[in-house]
PDB file of C-alpha atoms in Angstrom:
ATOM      1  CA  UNK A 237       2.988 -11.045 -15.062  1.00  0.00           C
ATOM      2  CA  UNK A 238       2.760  -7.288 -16.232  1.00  0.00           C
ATOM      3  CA  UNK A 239       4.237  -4.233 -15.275  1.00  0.00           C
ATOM      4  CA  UNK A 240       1.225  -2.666 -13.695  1.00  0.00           C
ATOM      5  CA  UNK A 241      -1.421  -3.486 -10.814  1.00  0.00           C
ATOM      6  CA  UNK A 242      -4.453  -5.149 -12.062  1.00  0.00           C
ATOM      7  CA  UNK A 243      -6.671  -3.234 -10.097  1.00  0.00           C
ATOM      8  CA  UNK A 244      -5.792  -0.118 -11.385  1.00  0.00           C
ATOM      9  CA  UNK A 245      -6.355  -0.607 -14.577  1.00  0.00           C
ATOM     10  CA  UNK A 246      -9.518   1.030 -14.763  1.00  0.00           C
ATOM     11  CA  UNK A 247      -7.246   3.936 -13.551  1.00  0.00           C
ATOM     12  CA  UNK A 248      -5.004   3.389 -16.225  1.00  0.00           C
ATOM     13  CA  UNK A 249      -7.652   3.632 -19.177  1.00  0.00           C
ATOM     14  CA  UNK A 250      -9.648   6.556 -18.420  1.00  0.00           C
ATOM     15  CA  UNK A 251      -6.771   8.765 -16.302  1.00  0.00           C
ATOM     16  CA  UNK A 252      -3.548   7.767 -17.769  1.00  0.00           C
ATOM     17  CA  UNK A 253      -5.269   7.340 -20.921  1.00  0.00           C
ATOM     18  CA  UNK A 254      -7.310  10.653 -20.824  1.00  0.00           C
ATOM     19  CA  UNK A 255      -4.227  12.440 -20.275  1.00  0.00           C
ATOM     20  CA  UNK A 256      -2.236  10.749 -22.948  1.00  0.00           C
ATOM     21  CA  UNK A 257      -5.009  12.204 -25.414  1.00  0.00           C
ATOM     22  CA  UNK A 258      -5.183  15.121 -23.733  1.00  0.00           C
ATOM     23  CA  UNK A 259      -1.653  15.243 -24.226  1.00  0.00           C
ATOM     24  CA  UNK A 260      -1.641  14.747 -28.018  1.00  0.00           C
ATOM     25  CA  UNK A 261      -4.336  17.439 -28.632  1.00  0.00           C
ATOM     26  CA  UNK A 262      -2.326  20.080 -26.707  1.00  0.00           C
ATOM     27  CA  UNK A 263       0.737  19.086 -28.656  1.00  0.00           C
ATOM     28  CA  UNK A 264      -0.918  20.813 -31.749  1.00  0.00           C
ATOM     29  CA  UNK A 265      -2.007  23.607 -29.473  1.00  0.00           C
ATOM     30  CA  UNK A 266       0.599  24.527 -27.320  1.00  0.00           C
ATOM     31  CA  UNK A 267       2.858  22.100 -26.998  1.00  0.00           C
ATOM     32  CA  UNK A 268       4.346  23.106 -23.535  1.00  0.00           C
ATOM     33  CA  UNK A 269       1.437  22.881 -21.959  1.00  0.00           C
ATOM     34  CA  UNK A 270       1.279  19.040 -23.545  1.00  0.00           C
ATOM     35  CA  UNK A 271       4.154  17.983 -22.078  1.00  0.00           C
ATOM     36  CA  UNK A 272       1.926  19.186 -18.016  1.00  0.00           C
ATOM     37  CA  UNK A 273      -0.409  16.415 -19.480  1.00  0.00           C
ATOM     38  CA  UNK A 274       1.914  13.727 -20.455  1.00  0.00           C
ATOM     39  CA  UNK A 275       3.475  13.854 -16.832  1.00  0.00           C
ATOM     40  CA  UNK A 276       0.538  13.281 -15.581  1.00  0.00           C
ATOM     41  CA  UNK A 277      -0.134  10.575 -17.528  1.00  0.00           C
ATOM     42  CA  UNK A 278       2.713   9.209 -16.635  1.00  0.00           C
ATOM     43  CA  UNK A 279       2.856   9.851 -13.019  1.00  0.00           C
ATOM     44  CA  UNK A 280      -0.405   7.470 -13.166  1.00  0.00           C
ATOM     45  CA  UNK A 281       1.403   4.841 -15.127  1.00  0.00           C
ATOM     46  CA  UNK A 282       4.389   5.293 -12.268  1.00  0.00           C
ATOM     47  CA  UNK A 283       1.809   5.052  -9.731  1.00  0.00           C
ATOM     48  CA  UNK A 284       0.243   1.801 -10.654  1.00  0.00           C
ATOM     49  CA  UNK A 285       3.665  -0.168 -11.413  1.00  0.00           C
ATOM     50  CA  UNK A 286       3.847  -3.573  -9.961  1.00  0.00           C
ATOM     51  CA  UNK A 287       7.734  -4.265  -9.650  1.00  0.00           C
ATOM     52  CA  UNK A 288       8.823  -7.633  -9.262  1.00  0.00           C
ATOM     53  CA  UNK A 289      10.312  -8.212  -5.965  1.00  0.00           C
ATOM     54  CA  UNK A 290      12.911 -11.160  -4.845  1.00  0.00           C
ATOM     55  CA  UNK A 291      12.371 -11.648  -0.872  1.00  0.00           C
ATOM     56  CA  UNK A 292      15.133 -13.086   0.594  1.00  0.00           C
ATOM     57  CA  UNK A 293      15.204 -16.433   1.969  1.00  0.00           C
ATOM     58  CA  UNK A 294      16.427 -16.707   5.078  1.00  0.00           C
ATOM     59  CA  UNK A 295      14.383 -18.215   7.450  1.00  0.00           C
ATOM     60  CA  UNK A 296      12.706 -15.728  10.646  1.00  0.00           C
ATOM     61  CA  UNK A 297      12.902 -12.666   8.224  1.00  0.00           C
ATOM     62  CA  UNK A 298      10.386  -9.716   8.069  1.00  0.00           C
ATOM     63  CA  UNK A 299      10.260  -7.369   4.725  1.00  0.00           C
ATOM     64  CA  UNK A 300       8.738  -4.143   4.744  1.00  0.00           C
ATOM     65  CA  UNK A 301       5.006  -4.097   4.118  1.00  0.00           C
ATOM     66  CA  UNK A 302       5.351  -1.426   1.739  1.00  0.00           C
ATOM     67  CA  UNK A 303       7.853   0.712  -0.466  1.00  0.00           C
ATOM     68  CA  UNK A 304       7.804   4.311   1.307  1.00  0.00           C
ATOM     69  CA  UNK A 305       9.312   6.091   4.067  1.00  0.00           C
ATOM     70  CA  UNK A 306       9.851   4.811   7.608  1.00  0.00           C
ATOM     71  CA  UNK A 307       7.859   7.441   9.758  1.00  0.00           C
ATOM     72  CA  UNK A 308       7.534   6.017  12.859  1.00  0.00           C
ATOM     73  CA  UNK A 309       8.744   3.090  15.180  1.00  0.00           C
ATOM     74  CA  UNK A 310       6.893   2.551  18.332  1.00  0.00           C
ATOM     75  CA  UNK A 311       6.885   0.025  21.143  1.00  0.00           C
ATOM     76  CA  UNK A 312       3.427  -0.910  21.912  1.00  0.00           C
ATOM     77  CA  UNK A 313       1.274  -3.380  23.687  1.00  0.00           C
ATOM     78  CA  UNK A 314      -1.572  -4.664  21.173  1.00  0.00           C
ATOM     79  CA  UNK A 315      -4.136  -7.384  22.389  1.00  0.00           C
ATOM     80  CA  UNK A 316      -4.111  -9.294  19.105  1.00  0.00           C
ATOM     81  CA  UNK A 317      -0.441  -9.593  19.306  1.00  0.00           C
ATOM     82  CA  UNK A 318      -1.262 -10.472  23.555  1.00  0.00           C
ATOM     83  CA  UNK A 319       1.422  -8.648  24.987  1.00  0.00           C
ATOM     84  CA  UNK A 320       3.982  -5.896  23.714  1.00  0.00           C
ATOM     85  CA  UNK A 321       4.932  -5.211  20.565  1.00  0.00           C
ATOM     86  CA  UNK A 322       6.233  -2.875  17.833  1.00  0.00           C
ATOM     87  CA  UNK A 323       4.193  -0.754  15.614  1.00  0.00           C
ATOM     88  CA  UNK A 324       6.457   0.308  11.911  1.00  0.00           C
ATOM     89  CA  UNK A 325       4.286   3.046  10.126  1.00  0.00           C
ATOM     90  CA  UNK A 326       5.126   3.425   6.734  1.00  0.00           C
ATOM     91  CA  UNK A 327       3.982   6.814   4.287  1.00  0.00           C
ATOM     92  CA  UNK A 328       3.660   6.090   0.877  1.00  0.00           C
ATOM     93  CA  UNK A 329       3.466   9.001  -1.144  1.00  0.00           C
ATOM     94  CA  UNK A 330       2.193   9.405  -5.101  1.00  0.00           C
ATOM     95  CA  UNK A 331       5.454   8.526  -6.154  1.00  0.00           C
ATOM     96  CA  UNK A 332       6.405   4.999  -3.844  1.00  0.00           C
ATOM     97  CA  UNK A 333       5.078   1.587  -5.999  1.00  0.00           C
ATOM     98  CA  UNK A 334       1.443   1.373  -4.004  1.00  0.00           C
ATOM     99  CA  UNK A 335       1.033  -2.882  -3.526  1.00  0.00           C
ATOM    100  CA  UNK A 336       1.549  -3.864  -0.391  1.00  0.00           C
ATOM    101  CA  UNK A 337       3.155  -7.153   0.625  1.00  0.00           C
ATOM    102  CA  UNK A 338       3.401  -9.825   3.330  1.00  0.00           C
ATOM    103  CA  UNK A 339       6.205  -9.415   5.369  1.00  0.00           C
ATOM    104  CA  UNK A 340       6.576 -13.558   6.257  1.00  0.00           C
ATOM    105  CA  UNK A 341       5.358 -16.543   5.384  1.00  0.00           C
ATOM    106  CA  UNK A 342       1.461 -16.260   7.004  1.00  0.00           C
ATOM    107  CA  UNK A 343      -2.006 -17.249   7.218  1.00  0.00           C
ATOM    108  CA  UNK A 344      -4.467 -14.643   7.707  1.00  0.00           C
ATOM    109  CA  UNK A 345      -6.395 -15.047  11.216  1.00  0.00           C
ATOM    110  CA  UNK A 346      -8.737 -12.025  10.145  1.00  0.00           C
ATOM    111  CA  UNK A 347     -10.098  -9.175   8.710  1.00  0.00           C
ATOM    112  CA  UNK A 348     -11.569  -5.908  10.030  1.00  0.00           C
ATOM    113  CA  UNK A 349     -12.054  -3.119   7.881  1.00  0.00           C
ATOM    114  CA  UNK A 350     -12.746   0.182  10.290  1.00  0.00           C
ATOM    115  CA  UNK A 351     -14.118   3.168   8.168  1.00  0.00           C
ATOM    116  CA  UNK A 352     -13.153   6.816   9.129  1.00  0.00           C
ATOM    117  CA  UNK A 353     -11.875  10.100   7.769  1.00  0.00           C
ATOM    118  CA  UNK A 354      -9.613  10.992   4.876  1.00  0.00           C
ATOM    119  CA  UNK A 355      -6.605  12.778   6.512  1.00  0.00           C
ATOM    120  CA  UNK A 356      -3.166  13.636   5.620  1.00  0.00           C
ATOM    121  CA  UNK A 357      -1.783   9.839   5.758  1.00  0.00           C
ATOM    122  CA  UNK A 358       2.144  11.591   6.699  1.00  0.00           C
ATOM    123  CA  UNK A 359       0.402  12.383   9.833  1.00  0.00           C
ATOM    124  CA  UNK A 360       0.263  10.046  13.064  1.00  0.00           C
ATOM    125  CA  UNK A 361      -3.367  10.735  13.877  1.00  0.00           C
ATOM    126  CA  UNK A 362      -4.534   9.035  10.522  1.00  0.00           C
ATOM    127  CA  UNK A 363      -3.527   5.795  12.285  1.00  0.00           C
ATOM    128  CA  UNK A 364      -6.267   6.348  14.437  1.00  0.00           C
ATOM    129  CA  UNK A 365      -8.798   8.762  12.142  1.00  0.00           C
ATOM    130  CA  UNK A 366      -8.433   7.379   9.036  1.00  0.00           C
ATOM    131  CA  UNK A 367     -10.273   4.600   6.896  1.00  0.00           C
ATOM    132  CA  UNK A 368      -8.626   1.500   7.321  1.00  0.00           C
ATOM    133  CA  UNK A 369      -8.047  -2.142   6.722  1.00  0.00           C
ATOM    134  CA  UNK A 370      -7.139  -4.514   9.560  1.00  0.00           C
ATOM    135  CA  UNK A 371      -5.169  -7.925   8.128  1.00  0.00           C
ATOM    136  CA  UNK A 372      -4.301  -9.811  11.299  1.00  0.00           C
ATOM    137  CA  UNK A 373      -1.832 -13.234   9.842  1.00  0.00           C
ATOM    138  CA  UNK A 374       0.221 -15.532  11.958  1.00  0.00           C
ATOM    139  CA  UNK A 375       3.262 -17.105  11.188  1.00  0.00           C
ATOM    140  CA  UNK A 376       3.650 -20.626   9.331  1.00  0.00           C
ATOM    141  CA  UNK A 377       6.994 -21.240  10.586  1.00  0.00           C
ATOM    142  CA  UNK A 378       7.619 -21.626  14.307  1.00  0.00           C
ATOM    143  CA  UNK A 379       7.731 -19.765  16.627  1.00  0.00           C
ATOM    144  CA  UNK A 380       4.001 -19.024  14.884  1.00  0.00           C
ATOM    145  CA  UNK A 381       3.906 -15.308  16.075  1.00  0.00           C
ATOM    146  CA  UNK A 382       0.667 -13.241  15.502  1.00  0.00           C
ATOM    147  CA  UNK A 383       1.369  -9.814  13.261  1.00  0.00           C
ATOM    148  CA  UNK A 384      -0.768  -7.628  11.767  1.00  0.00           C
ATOM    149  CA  UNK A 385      -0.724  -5.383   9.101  1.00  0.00           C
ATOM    150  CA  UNK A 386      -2.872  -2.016   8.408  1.00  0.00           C
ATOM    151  CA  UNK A 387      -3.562  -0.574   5.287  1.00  0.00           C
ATOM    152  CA  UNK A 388      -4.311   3.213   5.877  1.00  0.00           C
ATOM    153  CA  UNK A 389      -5.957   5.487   3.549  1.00  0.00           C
ATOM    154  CA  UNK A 390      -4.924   9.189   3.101  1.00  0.00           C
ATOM    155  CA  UNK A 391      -6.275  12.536   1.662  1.00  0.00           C
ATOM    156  CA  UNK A 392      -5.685  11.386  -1.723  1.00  0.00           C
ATOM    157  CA  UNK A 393      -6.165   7.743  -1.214  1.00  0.00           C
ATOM    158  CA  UNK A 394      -9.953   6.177  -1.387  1.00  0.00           C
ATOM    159  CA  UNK A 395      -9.294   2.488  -1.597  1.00  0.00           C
ATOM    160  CA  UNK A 396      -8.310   0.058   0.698  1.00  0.00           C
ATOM    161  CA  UNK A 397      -7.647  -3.131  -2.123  1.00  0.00           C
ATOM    162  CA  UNK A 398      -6.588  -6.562  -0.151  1.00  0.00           C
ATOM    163  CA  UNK A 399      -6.540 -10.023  -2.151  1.00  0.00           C
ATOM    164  CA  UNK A 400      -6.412 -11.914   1.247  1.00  0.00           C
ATOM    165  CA  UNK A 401      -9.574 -13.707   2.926  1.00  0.00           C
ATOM    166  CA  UNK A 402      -9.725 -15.078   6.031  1.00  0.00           C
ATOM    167  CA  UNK A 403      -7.756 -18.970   6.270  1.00  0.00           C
ATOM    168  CA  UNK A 404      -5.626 -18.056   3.117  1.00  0.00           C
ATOM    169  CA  UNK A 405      -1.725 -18.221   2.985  1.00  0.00           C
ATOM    170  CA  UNK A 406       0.945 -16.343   1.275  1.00  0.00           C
ATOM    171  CA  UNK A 407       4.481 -16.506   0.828  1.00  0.00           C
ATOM    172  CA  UNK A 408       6.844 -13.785   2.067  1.00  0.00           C
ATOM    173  CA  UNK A 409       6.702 -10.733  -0.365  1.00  0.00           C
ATOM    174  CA  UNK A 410       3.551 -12.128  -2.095  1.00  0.00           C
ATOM    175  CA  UNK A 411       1.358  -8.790  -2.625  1.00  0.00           C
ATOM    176  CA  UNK A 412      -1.781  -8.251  -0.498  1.00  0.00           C
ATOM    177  CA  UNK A 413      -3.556  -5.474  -1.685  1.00  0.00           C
ATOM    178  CA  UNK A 414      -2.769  -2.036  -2.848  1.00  0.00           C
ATOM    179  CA  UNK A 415      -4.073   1.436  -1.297  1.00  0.00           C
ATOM    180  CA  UNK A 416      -4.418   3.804  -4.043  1.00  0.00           C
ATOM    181  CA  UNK A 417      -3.230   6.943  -4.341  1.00  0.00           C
ATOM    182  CA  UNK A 418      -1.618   7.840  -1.219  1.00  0.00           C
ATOM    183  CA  UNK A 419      -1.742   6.424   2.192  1.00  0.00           C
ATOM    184  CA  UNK A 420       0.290   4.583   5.123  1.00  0.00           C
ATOM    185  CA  UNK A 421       0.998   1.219   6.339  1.00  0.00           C
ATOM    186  CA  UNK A 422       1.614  -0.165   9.884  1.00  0.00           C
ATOM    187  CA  UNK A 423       2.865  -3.895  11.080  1.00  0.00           C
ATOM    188  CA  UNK A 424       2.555  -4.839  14.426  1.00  0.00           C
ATOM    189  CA  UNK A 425       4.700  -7.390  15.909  1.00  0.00           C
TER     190      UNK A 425
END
């Protein structure tokens, strides 16, 4: 139950941490130049938050997979889904909360992680370019509808994080994973 992400707290110690000291020796320096260092210790502090979230309860729901910026809405036709569907792409930038979360009720079908380049994540070809993670769920409720949802890494970002294995279920807003440090995030459905 705390504040931050546990698997950034590596990221935490030696970053937000490093600049933190860093911070305190420039304060008997040149102290303006301290307060550049504490910012950035606290922009990694920001960065790793893990907010709690209240999904609401109404059956046949979706949430957003992630905290960020809508950037795209696209009708598709995906063979996982088996027919159309629509693609939400989400940017997350250094400042959005980075854990990603289920969007209903699931149980994951599959994983496929698909490795690739390290592109802007605000731009549409990193769906396609870009390292990624592939979590393909289906609905516990009826009507039982196949989703999926893609965890995108970015220029900054260098690590796809899920929690989710292949037969497990989650509830609604339960987190998944986390990308870290700036990436994107599509659901299909």
């Amino acid at each position: 139950h705390l504040p931050f992400v546990r698997v950034g707290f590596a990221e935490l110690l030696l970053i937000g941490g490093g600049f933190s000291v860093l911070a305190g020796i420039l304060a008997t320096w040149y102290w303006p130049m301290a307060l550049v260092a504490l910012a950035c210790a606290l922009e990694v502090f920001w960065f790793f938050r893990n907010p709690r979230r209240v999904p609401p309860l109404e059956p046949g729901l979706m949430i957003a997979q992630a905290d960020g910026r809508v950037v795209a809405i696209e009708e598709i036709y995906d063979e996982f889904v088996q027919g159309p569907a629509v693609r939400i792409d989400i940017f997350l930038s250094v400042f959005n909360v980075h854990v990603n979360r289920l969007p209903c009720d699931a149980c994951v079908v599959g994983l496929s992680y698909r490795p690739g380049r390290f592109t802007n994540a605000l731009r549409p070809a990193a769906s396609r370019e870009n390292e990624q993670l592939e979590i393909r769920l289906e609905e516990t409720a009826a009507p039982h509808r196949p989703l999926i949802v893609r965890q995108i890494a970015g220029a900054i970002a260098r690590r796809i994080v899920c929690w989710l294995a292949p037969g497990d279920t989650a509830q609604r807003g339960e987190a998944l994973g986390m990308i870290k440090l700036g990436s994107r995030t599509e659901l299909v459905l």
